[in-house]
Short mmCIF file of C-alpha atoms and ligand atoms in Angstrom, two decimals:
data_model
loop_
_atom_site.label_atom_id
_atom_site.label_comp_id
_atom_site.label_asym_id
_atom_site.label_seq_id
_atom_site.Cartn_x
_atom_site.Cartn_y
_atom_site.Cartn_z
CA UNK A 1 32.73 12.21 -1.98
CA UNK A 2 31.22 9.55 -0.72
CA UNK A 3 29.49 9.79 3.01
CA UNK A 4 29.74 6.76 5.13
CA UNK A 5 26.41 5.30 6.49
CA UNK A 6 26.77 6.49 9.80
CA UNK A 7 26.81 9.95 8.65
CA UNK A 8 24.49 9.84 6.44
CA UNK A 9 22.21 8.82 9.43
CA UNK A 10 22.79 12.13 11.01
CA UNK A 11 21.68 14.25 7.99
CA UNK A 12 18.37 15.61 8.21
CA UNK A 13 17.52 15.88 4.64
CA UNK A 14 18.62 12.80 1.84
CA UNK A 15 20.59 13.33 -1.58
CA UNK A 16 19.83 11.19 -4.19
CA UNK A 17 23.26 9.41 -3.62
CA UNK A 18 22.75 8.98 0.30
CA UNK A 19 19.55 7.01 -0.48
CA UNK A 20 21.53 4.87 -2.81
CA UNK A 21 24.24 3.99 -0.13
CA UNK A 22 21.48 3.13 2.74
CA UNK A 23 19.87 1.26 0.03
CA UNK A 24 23.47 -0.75 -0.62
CA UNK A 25 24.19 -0.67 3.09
CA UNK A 26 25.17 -4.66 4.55
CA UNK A 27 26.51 -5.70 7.72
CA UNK A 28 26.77 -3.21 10.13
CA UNK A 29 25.77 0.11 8.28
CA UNK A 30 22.48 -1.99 7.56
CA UNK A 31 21.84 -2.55 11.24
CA UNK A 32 22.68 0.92 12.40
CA UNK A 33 19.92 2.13 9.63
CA UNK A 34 17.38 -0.45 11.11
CA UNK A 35 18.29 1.05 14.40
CA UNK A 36 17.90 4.01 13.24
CA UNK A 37 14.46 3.87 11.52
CA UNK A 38 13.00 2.19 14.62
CA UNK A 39 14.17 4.96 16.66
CA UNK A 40 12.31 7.40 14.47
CA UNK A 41 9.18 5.03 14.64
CA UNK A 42 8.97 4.49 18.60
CA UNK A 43 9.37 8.52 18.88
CA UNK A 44 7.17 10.05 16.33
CA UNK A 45 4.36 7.10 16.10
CA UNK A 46 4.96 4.56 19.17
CA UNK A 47 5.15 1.17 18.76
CA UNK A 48 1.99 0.74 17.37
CA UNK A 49 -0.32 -1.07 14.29
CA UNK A 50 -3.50 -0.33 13.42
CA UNK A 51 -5.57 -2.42 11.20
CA UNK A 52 -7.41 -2.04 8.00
CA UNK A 53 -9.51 -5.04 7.39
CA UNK A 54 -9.17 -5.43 4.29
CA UNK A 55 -11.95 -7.08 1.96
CA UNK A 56 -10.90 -7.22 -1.90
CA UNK A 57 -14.21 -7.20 -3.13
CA UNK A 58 -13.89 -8.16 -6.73
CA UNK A 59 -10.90 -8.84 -8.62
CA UNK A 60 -12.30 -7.55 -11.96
CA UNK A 61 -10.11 -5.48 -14.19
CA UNK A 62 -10.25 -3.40 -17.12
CA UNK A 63 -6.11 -2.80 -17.27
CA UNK A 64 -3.22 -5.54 -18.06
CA UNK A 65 -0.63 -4.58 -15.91
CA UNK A 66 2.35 -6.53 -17.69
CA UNK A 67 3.11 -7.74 -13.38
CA UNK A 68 -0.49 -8.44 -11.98
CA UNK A 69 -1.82 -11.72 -11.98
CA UNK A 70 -5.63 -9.93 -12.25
CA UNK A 71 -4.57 -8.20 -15.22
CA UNK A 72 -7.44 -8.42 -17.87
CA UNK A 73 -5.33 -10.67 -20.07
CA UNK A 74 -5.28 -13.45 -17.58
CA UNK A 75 -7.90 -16.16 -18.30
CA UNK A 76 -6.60 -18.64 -16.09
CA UNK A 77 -8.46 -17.63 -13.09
CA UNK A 78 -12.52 -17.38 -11.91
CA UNK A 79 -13.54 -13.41 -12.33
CA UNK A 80 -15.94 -12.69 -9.01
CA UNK A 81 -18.00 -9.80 -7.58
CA UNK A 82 -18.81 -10.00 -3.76
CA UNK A 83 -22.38 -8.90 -3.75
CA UNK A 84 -23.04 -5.90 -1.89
CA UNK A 85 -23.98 -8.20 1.22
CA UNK A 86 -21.04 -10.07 1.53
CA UNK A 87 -18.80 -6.63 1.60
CA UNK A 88 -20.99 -5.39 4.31
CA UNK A 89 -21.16 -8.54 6.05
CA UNK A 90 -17.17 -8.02 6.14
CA UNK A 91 -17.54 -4.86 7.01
CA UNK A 92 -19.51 -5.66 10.07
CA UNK A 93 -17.22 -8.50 11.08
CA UNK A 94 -14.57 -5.52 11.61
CA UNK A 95 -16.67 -3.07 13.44
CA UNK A 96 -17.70 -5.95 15.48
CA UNK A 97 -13.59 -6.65 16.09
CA UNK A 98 -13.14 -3.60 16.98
CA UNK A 99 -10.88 -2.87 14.17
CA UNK A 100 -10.51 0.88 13.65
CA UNK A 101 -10.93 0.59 9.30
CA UNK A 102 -11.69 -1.05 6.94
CA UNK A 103 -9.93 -1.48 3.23
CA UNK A 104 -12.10 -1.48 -0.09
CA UNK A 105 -9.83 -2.65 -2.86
CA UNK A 106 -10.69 -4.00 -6.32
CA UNK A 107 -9.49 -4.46 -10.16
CA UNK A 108 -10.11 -1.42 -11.99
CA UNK A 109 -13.04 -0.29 -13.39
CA UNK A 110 -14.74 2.90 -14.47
CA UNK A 111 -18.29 3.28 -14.70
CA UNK A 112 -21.89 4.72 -13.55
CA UNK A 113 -22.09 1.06 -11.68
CA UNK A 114 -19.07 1.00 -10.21
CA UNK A 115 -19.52 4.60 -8.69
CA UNK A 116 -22.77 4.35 -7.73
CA UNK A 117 -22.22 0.69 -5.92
CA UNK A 118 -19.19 2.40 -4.36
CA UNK A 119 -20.85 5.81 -2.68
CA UNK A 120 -23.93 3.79 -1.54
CA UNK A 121 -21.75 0.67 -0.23
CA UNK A 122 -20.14 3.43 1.79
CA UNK A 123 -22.99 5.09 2.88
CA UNK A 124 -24.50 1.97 3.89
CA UNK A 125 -20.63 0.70 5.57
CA UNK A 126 -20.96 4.30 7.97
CA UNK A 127 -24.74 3.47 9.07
CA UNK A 128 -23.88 -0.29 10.30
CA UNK A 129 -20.84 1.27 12.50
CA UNK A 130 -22.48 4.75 13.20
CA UNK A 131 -19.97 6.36 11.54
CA UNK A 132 -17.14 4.68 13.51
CA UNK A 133 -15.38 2.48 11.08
CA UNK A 134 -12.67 4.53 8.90
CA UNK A 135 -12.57 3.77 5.26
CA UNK A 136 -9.94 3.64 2.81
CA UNK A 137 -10.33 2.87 -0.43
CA UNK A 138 -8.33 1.59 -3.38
CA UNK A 139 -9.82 1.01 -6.70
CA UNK A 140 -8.05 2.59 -8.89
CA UNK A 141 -7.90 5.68 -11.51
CA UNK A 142 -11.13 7.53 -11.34
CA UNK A 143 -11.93 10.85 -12.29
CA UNK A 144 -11.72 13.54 -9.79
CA UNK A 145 -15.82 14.18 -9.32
CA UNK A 146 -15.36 10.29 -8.86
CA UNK A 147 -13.32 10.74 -6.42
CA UNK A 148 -15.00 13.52 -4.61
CA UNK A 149 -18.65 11.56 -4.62
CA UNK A 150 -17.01 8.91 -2.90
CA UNK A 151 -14.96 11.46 -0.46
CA UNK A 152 -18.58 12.91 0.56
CA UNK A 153 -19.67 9.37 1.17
CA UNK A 154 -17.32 8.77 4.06
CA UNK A 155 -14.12 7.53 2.57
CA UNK A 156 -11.59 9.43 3.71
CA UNK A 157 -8.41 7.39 2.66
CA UNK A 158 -7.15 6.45 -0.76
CA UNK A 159 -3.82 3.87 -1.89
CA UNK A 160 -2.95 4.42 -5.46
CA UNK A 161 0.40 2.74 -5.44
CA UNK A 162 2.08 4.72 -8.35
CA UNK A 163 4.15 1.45 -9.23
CA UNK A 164 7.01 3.12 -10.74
CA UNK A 165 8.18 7.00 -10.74
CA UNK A 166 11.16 6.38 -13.31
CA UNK A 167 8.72 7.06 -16.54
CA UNK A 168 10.36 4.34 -18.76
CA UNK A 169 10.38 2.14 -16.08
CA UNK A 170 6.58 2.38 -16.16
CA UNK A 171 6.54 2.46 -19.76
CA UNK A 172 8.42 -1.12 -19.76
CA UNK A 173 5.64 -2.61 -17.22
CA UNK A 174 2.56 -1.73 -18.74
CA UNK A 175 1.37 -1.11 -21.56
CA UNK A 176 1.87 1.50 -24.30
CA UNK A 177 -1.77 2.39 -24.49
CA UNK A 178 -4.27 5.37 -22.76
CA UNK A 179 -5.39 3.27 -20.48
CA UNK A 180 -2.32 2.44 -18.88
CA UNK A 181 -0.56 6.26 -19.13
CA UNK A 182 1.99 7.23 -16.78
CA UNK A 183 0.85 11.00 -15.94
CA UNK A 184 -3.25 10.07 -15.45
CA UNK A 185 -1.94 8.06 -12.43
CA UNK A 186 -0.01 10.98 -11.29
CA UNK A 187 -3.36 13.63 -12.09
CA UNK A 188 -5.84 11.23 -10.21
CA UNK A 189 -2.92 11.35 -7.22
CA UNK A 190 -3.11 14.93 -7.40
CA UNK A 191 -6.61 15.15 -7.09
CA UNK A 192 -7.33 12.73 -4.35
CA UNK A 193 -5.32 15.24 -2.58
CA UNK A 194 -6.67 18.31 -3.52
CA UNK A 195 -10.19 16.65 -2.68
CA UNK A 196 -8.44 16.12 1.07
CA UNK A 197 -8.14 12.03 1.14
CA UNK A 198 -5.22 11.42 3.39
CA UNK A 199 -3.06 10.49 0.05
CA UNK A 200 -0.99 7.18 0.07
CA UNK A 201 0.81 5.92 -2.52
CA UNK A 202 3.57 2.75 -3.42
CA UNK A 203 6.16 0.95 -5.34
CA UNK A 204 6.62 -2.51 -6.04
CA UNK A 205 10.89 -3.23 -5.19
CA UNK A 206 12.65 -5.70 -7.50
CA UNK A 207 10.79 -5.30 -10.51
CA UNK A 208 13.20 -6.73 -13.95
CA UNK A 209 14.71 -3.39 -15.07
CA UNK A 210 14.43 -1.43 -11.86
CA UNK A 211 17.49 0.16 -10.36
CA UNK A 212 18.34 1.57 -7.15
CA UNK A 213 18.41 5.16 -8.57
CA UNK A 214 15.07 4.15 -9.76
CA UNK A 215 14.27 3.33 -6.13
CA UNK A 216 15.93 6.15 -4.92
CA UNK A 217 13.73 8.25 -7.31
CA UNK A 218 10.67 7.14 -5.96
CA UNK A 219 11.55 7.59 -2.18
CA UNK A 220 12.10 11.34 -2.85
CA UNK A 221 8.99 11.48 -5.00
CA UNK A 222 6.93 10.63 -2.00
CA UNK A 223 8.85 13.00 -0.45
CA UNK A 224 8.41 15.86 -2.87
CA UNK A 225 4.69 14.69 -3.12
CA UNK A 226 4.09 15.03 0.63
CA UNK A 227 2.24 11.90 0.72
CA UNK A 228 0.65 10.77 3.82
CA UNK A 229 1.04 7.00 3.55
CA UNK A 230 2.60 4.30 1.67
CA UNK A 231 2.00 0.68 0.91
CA UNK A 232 5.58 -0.64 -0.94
CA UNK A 233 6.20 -4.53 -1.09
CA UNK A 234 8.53 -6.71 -2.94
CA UNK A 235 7.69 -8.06 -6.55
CA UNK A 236 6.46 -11.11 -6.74
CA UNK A 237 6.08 -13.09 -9.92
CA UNK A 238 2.90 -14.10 -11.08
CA UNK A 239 3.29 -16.74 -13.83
CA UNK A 240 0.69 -15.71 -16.02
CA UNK A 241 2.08 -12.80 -16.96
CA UNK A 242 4.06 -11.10 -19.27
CA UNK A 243 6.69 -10.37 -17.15
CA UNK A 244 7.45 -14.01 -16.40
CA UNK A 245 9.54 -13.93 -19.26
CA UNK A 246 12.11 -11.82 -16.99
CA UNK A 247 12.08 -14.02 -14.21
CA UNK A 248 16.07 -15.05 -14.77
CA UNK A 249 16.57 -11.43 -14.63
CA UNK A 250 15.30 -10.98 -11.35
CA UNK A 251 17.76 -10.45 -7.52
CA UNK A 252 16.85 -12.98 -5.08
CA UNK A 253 13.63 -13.40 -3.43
CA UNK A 254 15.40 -12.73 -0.27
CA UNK A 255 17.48 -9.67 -1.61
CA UNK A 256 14.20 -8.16 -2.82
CA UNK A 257 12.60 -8.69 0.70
CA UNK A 258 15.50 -7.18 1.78
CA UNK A 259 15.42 -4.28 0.15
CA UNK A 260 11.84 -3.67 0.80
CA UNK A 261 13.02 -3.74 4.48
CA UNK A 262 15.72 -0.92 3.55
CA UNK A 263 12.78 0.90 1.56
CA UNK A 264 10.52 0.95 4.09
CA UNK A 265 13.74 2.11 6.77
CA UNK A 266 14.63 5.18 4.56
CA UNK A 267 11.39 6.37 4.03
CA UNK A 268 10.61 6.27 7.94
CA UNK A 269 13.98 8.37 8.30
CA UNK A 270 12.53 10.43 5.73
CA UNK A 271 8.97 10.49 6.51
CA UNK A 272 8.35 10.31 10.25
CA UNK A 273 4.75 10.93 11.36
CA UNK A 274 3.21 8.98 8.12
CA UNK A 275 1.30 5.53 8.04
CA UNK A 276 3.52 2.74 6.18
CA UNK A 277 1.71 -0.38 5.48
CA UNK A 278 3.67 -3.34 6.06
CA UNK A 279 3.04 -5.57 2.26
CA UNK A 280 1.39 -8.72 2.90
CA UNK A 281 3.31 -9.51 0.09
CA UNK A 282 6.88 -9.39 2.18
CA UNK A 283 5.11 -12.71 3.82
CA UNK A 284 4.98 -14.40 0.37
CA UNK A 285 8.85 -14.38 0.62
CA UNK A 286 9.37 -14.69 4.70
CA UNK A 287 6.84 -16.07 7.26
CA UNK A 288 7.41 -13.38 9.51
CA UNK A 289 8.09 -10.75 7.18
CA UNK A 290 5.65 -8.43 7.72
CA UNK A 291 6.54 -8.27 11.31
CA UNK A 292 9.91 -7.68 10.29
CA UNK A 293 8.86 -4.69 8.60
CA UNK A 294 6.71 -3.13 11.66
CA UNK A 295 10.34 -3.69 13.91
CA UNK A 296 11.38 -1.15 11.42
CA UNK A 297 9.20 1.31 10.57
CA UNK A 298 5.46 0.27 9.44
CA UNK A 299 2.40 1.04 11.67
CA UNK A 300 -0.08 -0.63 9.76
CA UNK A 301 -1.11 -4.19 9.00
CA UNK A 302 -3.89 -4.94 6.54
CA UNK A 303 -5.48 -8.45 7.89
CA UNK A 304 -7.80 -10.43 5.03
CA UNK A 305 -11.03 -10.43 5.86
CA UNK A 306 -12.50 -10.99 2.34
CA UNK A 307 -15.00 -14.27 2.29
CA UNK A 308 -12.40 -17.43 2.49
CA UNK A 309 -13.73 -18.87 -0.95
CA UNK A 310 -13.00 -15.73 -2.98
CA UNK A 311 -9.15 -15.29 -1.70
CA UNK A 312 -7.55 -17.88 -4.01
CA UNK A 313 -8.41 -15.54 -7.30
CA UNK A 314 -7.31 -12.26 -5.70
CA UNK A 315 -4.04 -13.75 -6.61
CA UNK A 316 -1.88 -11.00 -7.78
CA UNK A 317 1.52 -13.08 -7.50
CA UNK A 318 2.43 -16.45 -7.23
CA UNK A 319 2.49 -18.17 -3.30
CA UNK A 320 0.10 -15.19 -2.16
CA UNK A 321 -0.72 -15.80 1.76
CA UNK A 322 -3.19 -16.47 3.88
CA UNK A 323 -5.80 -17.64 1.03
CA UNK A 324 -7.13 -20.88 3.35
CA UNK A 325 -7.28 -18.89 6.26
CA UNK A 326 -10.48 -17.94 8.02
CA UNK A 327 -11.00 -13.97 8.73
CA UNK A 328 -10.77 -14.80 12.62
CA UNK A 329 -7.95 -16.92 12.24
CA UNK A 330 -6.16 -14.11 10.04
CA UNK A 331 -6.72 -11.74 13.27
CA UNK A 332 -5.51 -14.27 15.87
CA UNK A 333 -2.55 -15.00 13.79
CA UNK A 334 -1.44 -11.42 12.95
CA UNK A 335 -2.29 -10.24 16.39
CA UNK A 336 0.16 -13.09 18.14
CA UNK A 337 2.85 -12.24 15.27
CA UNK A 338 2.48 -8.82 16.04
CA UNK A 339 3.57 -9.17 19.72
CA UNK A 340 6.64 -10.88 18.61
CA UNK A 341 7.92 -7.35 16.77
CA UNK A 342 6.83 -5.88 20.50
CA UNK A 343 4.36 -3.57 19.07
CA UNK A 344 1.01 -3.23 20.34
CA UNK A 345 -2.31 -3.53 18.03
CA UNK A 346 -4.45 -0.07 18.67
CA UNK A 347 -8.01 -1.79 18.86
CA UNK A 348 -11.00 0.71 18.12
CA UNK A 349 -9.03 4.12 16.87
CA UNK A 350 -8.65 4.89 12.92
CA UNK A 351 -4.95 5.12 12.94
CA UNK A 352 -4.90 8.14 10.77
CA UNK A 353 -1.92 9.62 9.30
CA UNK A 354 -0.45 11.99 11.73
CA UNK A 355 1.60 13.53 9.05
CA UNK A 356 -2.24 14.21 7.42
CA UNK A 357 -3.37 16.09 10.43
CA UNK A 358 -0.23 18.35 10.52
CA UNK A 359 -0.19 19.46 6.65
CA UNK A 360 -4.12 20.10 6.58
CA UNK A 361 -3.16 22.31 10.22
CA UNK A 362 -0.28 23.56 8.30
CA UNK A 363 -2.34 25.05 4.95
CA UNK A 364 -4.92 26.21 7.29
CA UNK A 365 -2.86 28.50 8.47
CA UNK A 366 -1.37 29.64 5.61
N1 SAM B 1 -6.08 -1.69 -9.19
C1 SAM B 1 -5.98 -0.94 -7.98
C2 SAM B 1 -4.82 0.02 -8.08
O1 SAM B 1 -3.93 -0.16 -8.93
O2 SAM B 1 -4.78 0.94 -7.28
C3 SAM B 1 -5.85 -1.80 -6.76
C4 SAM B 1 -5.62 -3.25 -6.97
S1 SAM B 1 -4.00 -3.64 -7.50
C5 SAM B 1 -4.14 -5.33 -7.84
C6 SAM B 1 -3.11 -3.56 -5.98
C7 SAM B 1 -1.60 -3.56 -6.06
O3 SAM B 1 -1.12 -4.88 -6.24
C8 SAM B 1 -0.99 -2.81 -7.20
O4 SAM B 1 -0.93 -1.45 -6.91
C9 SAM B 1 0.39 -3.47 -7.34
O5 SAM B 1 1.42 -2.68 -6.80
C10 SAM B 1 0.25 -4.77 -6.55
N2 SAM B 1 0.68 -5.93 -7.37
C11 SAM B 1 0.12 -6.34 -8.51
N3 SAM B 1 0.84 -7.37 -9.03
C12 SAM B 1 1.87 -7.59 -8.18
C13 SAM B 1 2.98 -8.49 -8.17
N4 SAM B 1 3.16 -9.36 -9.16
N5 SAM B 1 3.85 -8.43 -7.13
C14 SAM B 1 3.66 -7.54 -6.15
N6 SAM B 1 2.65 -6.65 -6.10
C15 SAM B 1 1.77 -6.67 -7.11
#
């Protein structure tokens, strides 16, 4: 039997098959689950964003993501490495603006360089803000003492966007080779929680072979994996890629913004007290999209504040936004967008995941 929306809505726990039919919802079943997942927001997390300032610091990779326009393979693009002033500059720019965190992200690479630039960058990132500026970071598979230096160091956040959850789904994205294997992204997930990192992971919606079960799949992984935040956007193409070729394959731009939106509304249903990052890549597709995803559900915007003249080759997809902007215009912008969803931007206060704070209570106590 088939539920209708509306009941659905009143379940407290999700088959497989409900997710699918919020997923399909239209019309009025799709505004009574918008409804629904703001009503969960306002009551478990307020109508509030924090920021991460987020400064992608080099876009130097050692993978080939068949999707990602910084994929090794690409040649069509200028490889750069802020130096270690330049991050901290950025760094400082945030404490200074009184946003709460910052974001590290990169290409990946794993090395003695890479983790010793990392743990001293973040040493040196707590000294300029006395400790105050939170720090997530997002660079990638690393191995767990890797992951535990930079832990001790003062990072205390990590995004490792598992990309897919249906196995050949991930199989048909990447590719076929150790570098690029399916259950090491699921081992370094594990460990970045067992280290204590509030643990956030992703999916990108409307990929060529992706279905909704697929989708469904990967809402009830996070689930089952207890994460405490997620960054999900909508595919983009990129067109120097391999998956290019698919392109005629693909729903809509607009559908796949769409259901992003209806992603990002189940999972708040599902997932009440975590952080959801609202994609910058939903704006690639609408000009107010990310807004449209903090109406329903996401608490946390990730404003660019990498140096102006690197932005145009973090290009991970095609029409990427905000590339010519300065870092204060990115803040001015975002912060008058933001009052248009009604939500207020938390100035000075990390934004942590509350959902975090109750399962570390939780397994103390057990
Ligand atoms: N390499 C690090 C990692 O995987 O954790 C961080 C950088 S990676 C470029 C950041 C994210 O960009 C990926 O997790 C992926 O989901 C997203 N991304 C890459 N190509 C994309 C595309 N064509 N459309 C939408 N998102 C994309």
């Amino acid at each position: 039997m088939t539920l209708k929306v509306r009941e659905i809505l009143e379940k407290e726990i999700f088959t497989r098959n409900d997710i699918i039919s919020l997923l399909q919802s239209e019309g009025e079943d799709r505004t009574l689950l918008f409804k629904k997942s703001a009503e969960v927001k306002e009551k478990y997390i307020g109508n509030k964003v924090w920021f991460r300032g987020l400064i992608e610091f080099s876009n130097i990779c050692s993978k080939d993501c068949l999707y990602c326009g910084i994929r090794k393979g690409n040649t069509n693009l200028t490889r750069y490495n802020l130096s270690d002033e330049e991050i901290l500059t950025a760094a400082r720019f945030a404490y200074d603006n009184h946003y709460g965190s910052i974001a590290l992200q990169s290409g990946e690479l794993e090395s003695k360089f890479v983790t010793d630039r990392i743990e001293n960058l973040l040493h040196k990132i707590k000294d300029l803000s006395d400790g105050e500026l939170g720090i997530t970071l997002s660079v990638g598979e690393q191995e767990p003492d890797v992951y535990k230096r930079w832990y001790d160091a003062g990072a205390h956040r990590y995004l490792l966007r598992v990309e897919a959850t249906n196995q050949s789904l991930y199989k048909k994205i990447h590719p076929e080779d150790s570098r690029h294997d399916f259950y090491r992204r699921l081992s370094c997930l594990k460990s970045l929680k067992d280290i204590g990192y509030q643990t956030g992971t992703g999916v990108m919606i409307g990929l060529p072979f992706q279905t909704m079960d697929d989708l469904a799949g990967d809402l009830l992984f996070m689930n089952d994996f207890n994460i405490d935040m997620c960054g999900m956007g909508p595919y983009i193409e990129h067109v120097d890629t391999p998956l290019i070729a698919y392109s005629g394959e693909l729903m809509s731009p607009g559908d796949r913004f769409d259901l992003t939106l209806k992603m990002i509304a189940v999972l708040r249903i599902m997932m009440k007290d975590i952080n959801i990052v609202a994609a910058t890549a939903l704006q690639a597709i609408d000009a107010i999209g990310r807004e449209k995803a903090v109406k329903i559900g996401a608490n946390i915007l990730m404003p660019n504040i990498t140096p102006g003249k690197y932005r145009d080759n973090y290009k991970l997809y095609d029409n990427k936004p905000c590339t010519d902007d300065s870092t204060e215009d990115c803040q001015s912008c975002l912060e008058a967008r933001i009052s248009l969803a009604d939500a207020e931007v938390i100035y000075g206060e990390w934004g942590d995941s509350k959902h975090y704070d109750l399962r570390r209570r939780l397994s103390a106590e057990n």
